[in-house]
Structures are given as C-alpha cells and as structure tokens.
Coordinates of C-alpha atoms and ligand atoms in Angstrom, one line a residue:
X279 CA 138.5 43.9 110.1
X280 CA 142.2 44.7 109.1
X281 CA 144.1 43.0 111.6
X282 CA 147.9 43.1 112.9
X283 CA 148.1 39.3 112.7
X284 CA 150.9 37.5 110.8
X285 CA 150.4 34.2 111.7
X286 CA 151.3 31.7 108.8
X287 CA 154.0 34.5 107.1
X288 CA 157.4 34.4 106.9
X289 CA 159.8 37.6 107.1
X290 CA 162.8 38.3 106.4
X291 CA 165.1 41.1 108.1
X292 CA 168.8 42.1 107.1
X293 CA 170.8 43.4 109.1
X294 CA 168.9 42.0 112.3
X295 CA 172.0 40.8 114.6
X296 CA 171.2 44.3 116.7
X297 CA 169.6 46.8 116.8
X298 CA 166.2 48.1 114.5
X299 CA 166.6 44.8 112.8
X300 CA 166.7 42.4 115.7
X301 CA 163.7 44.5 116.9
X302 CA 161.8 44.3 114.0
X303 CA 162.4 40.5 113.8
X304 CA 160.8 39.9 117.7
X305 CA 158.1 42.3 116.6
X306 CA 157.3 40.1 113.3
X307 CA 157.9 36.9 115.3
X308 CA 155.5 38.3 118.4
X309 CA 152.8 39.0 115.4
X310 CA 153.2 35.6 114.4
X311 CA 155.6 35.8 111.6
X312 CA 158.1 33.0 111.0
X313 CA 161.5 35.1 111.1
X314 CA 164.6 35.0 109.0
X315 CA 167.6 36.9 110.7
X316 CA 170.5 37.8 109.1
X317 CA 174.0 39.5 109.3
X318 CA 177.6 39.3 107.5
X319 CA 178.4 36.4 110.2
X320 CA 176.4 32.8 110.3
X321 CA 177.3 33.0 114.1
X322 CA 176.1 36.5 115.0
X323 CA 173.0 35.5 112.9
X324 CA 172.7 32.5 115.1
X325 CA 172.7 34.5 118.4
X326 CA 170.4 37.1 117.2
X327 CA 167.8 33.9 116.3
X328 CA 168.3 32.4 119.6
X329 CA 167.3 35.6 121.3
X330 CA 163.9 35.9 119.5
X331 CA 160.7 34.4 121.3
X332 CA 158.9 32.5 118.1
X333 CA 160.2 31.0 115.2
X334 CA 163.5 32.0 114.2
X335 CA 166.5 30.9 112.0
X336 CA 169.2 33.1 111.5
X337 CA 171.2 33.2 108.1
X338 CA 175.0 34.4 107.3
X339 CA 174.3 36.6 104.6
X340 CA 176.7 39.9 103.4
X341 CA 173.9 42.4 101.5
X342 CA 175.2 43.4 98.6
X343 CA 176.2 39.6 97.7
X344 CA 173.9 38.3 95.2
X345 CA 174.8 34.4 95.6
X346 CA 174.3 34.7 99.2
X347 CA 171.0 37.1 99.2
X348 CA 169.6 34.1 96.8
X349 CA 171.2 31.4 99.0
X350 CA 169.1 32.9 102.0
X351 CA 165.6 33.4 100.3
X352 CA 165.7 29.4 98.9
X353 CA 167.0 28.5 102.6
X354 CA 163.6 30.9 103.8
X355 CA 161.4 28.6 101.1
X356 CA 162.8 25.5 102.1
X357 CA 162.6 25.8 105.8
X358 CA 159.5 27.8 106.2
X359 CA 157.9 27.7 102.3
X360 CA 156.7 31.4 101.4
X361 CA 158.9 34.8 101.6
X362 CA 155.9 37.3 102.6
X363 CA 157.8 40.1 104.2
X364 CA 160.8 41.1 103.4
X365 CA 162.2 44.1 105.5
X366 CA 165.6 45.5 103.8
X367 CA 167.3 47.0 107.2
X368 CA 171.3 46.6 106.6
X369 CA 172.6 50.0 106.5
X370 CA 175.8 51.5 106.6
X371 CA 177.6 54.9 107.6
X372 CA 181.3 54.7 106.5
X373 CA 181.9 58.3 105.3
X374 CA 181.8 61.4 107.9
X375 CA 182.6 64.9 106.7
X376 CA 181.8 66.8 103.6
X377 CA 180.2 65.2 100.5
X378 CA 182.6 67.0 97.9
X379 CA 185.6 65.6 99.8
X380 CA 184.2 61.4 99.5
X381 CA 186.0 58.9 97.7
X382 CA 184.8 56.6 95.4
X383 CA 185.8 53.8 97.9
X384 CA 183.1 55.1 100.4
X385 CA 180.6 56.3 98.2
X386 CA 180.3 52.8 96.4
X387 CA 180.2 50.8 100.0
X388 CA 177.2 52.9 101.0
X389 CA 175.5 53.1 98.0
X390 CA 176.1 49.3 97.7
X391 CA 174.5 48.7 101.5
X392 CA 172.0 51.4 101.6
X393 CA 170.6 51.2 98.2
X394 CA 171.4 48.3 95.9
X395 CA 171.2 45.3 98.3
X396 CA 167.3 46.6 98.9
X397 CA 166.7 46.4 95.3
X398 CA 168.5 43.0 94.9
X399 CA 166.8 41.2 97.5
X400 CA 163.4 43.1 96.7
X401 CA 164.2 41.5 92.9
X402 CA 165.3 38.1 94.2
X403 CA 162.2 37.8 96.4
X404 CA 159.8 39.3 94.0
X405 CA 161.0 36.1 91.6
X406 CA 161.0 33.6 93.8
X407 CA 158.0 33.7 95.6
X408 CA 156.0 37.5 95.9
X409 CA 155.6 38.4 92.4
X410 CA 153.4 35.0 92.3
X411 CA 152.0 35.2 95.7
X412 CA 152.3 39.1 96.9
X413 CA 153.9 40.6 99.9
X414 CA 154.7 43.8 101.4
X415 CA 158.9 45.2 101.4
X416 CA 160.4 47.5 104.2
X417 CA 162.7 49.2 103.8
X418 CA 165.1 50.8 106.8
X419 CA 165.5 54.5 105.2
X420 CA 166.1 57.6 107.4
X421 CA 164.6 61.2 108.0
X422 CA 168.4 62.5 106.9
X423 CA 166.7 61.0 103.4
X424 CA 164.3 63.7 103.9
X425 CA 166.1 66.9 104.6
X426 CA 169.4 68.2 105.0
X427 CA 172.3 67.7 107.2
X428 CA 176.3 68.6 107.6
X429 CA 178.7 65.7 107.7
X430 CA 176.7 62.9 106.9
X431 CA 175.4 63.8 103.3
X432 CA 176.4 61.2 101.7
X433 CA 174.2 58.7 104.0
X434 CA 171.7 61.0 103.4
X435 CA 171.9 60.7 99.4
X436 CA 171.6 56.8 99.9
X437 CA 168.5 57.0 102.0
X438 CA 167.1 59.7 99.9
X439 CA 167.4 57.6 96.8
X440 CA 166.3 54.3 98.9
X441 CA 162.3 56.7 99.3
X442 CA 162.4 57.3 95.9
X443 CA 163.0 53.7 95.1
X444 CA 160.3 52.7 97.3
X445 CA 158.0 54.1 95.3
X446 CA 159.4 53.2 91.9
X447 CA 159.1 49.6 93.4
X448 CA 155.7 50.3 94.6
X449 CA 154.5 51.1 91.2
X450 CA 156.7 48.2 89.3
X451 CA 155.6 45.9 91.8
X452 CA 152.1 46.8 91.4
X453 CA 149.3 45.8 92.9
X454 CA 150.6 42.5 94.5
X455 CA 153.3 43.7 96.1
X456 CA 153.4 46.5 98.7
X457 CA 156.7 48.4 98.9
X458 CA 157.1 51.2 101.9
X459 CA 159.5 52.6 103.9
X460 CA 160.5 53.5 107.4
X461 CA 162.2 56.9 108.4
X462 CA 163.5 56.8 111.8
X463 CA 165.3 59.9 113.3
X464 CA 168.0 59.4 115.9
X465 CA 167.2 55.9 117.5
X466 CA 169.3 54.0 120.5
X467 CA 171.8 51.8 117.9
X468 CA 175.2 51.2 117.4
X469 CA 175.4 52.8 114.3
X470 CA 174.1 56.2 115.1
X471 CA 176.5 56.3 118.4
X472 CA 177.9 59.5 116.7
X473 CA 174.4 61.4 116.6
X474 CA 173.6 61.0 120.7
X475 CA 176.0 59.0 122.3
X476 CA 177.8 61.7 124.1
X477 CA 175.1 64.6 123.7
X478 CA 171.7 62.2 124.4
X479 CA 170.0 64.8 127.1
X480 CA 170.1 67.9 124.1
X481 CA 168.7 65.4 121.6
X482 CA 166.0 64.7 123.8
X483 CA 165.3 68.2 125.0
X484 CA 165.3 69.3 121.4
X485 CA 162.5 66.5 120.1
X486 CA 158.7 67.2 121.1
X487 CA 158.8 63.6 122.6
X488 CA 161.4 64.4 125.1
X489 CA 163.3 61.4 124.3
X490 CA 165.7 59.7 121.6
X491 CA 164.2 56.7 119.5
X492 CA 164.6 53.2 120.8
X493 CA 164.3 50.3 118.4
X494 CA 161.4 48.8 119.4
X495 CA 159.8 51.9 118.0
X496 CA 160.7 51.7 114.7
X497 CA 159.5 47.7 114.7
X498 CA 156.4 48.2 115.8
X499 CA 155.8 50.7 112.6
X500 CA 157.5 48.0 110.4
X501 CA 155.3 45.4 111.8
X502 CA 152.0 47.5 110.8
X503 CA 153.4 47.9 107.3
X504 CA 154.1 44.4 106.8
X505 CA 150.8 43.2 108.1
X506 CA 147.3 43.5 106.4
X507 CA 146.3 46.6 108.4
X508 CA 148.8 48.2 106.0
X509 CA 147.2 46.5 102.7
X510 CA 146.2 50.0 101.4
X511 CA 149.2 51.7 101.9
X512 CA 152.4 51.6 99.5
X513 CA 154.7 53.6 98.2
X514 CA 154.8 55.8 101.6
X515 CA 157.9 56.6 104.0
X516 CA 156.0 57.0 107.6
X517 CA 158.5 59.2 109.5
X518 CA 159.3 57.5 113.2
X519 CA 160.8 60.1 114.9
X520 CA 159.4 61.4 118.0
X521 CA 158.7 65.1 116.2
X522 CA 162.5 65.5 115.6
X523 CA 161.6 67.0 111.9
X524 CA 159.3 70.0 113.9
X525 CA 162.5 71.0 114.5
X526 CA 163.6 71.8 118.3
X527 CA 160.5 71.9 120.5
X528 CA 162.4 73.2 123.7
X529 CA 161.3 76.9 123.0
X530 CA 157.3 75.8 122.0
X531 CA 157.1 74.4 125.6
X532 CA 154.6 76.0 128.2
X533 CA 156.7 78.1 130.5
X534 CA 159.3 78.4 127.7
X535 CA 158.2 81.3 125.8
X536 CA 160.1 84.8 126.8
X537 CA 156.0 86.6 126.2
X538 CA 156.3 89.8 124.8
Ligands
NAP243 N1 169.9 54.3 114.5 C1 169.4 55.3 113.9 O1 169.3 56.5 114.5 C2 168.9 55.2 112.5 C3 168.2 56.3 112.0 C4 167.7 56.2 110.7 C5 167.9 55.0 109.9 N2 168.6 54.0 110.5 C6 168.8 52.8 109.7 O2 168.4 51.7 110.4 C7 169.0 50.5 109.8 C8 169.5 49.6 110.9 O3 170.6 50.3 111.6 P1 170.7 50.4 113.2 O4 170.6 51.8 113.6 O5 169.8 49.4 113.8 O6 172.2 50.0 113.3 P2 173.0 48.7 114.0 O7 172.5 48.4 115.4 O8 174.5 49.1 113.9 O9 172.6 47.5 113.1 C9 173.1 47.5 111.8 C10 172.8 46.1 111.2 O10 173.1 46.0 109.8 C11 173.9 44.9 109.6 N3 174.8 45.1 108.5 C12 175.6 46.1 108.2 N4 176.2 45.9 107.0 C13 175.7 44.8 106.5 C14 175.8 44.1 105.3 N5 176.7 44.5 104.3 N6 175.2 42.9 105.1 C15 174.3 42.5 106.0 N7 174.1 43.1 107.2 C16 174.8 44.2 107.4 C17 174.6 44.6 110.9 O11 175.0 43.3 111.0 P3 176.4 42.6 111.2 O12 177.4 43.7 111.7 O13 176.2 41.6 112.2 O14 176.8 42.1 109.8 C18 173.6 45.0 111.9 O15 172.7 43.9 112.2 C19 170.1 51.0 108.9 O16 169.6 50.9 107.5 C20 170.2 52.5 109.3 O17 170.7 53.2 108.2 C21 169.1 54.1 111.7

C-alpha cells in the first residue's frame, strides 16, 4: 500500500519562517521528514526550526540568491545526506493596482521570488542529489494563477507561469522526479492580509466551505504530494481552496434561493 510515511527523507521548504511554509515544514516533520527551514534571516530561520516538533534545522537563505540556495542544499546533504522533497514556498506580492501601470522594478522582484528561485533551487537540487536518486518538487502557486483578478495581476502572471513550469519540469525531470503544484485560495497569512483581513466574514460567506483557508490546509496537501501516496501524480496543480473557484456559494445555499 501507498503510504503517507516519510520517515528517512529530508525536505526542504522556503519561505517557512510563517505561515504555509512553516506549516508545511511540521506537516513534513510530523510525517517523518527531516526538515530544512528557511527565510532571508539565519535568525528567523532559527525560530521557525525551534518551533517544529521533529527534526529541524533552519537555514538563512534569500531565494533568488544562487550562492546561498547552493550553500543550503550542501548544508541539507551534509547535515541530513539526501534532498528528497523540495517544496518551493517563498512568494512575494510587492505590486498592487493595474498591470499596465508596473515598473520594471516590481515586475522583476516578483518574477524573481515567484518564479525563478523555484526553477533555481528545483535545478540545484535536481544536480545535487534528485536527478540521481528522485524526489518529488512543490511548488507554492495560487488559484489567482488560474483565473483572473483586478489589482493583483501581476502576482497572478507569476503564479500562472510557476503551473506551467511545473509541468515543463515534470516532463524534463521525467520519470524520477515528481514536480506539482499547490493552488491555495485566500489562506490565514501575512501576505494575503489585503485579501481578508478587514473583510474575513464576506470571504467566508462567499466560499462553499464557509470559512477562509488556514495554513495547515495547504500542508497537509503538500505533505500527500511529497510522499509516495502521490508517486503517480506529476505535473498537476490540486486547487486548496475551500470551493472559492465555484464562485460565491451564498445564493446555492438551502433557504437562500428567492423560488420562482
Ligand atoms: N496566503 C494566501 O492566501 C496564499 C494564496 C495563494 C498562494 N500563496 C502563496 O503561498 C506562499 C507562502 O506565502 P504565505 O501566504 O504563507 O505568506 P507569509 O506568511 O507572508 O510567508 C511568506 C514566506 O516567504 C518568505 N520569503 C519571502 N520572500 C523571500 C525570499 N526572497 N527568500 C526567501 N524567503 C522569502 C518569508 O520569509 P522571511 O520574510 O522570513 O524571509 C515567509 O517565510 C507564497 O508563495 C504565496 O504566494 C498564499
């Protein structure tokens, strides 16, 4: 039987001081996973490691920087001596407003965070250890990859590009590698403050599930994709999002309908 079990791996998660990543890290380590945690500071890293029941180190490490991505995967080989999971979760949102009116400035940083550091470390750790020995990538996209949305386009465009680079990997990386993605909707996180923070009662009553994501939901799906439950799926983006892409279920509830 498939099972859930990841004892003897070792994962690791950017981007996993807060948030989806530090939850996907305690769902790895609570499979059995030996967890890598990083962040753009050694000493939030640190904390992050510290709060995770298993084995954890946590790792200073800015995305996008190729010296450091490679300094943390031989750091992963030396301390724990495989790199079988690899879950590419540092995102960013620095742009608001329309698309037509970004800079270059912004455009590069999230296209740089969102989409090129998932392909670096994906490259770095397909060298260094998975190409030889296989593995299974996850990466952190978004359902704004998937449809359409005003003000945060250009996000959008990086995620959208991260599912179609998901499968490209998946196909490249063929058949030792697995490469899929997560697409969360509108979960409990620092980052998406904007998108319920102030307004968390109409996002709720507008998903079926009657609730906003938290980010122990998006870990559990990303500890199923790592794992060998998931070893024939690649190349998918499984949407985690309570129903939020059904569009608003408020008026489909019983006792909500006008009748005619
Ligand atoms: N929350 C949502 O509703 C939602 C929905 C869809 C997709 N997502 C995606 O989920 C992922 C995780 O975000 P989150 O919502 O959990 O946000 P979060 O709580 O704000 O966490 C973001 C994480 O990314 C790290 N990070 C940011 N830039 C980095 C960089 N250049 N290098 C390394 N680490 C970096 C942050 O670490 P430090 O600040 O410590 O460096 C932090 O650990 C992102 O890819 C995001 O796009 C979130």
């Amino acid at each position: 039987m498939k099972t859930l079990d990841l004892s003897g791996k070792t994962a690791i998660v950017t981007g996993a001081s807060r948030g989806i990543g530090l939850a996907a890290a305690q769902a790895l380590a609570t499979a059995g996973a030996n967890v890598v945690l990083t962040s753009r500071k050694q000493e939030a890293a640190d904390a992050a490691a510290a709060q995770i029941s298993g084995s954890a180190i946590g790792v200073g490490a800015h995305a996008v920087e190729e010296d450091q991505a490679r300094r943390c995967i031989d750091l992963t080989l030396e301390r724990f001596g495989s790199v079988d999971i690899l879950v590419n979760n540092a995102g960013t949102n620095p742009a608001f407003g329309p698309m037509i009116d970004q800079d270059h400035g912004r455009f590069a940083k999230t296209m740089d965070v969102n989409l090129w550091a998932p392909l670096l470390w994906t490259g770095i750790a397909t060298e260094a250890w998975m190409g030889e020995h296989g593995g299974s990538v996850i990466n952190t996209a978004s359902i704004g990859g998937l449809g359409h949305e005003a003000d945060i386009g250009l996000y959008n465009v990086s995620k959208a590009a991260l599912i179609y680079l998901t499968k490209q990997l998946a196909l490249e990386l063929s058949p030792k590698v697995r490469v899929n993605s997560v697409a969360p909707g509108v979960v409990r996180t620092k980052l998406a403050e904007a998108l319920w923070k102030e307004h968390e009662e109409q996002v709720a009553a507008a998903t079926a599930l009657a609730r906003i994501g938290e980010p122990d939901d998006i870990a559990a799906a990303i500890a199923f994709l790592a794992s060998d439950a998931a070893s024939w799926i690649t190349g998918e983006t499984m949407v985690i999002d309570g129903g939020q892409r059904l569009g608003d279920a408020a008026p489909y509830r019983r006792g909500a309908s006008i009748g005619v």
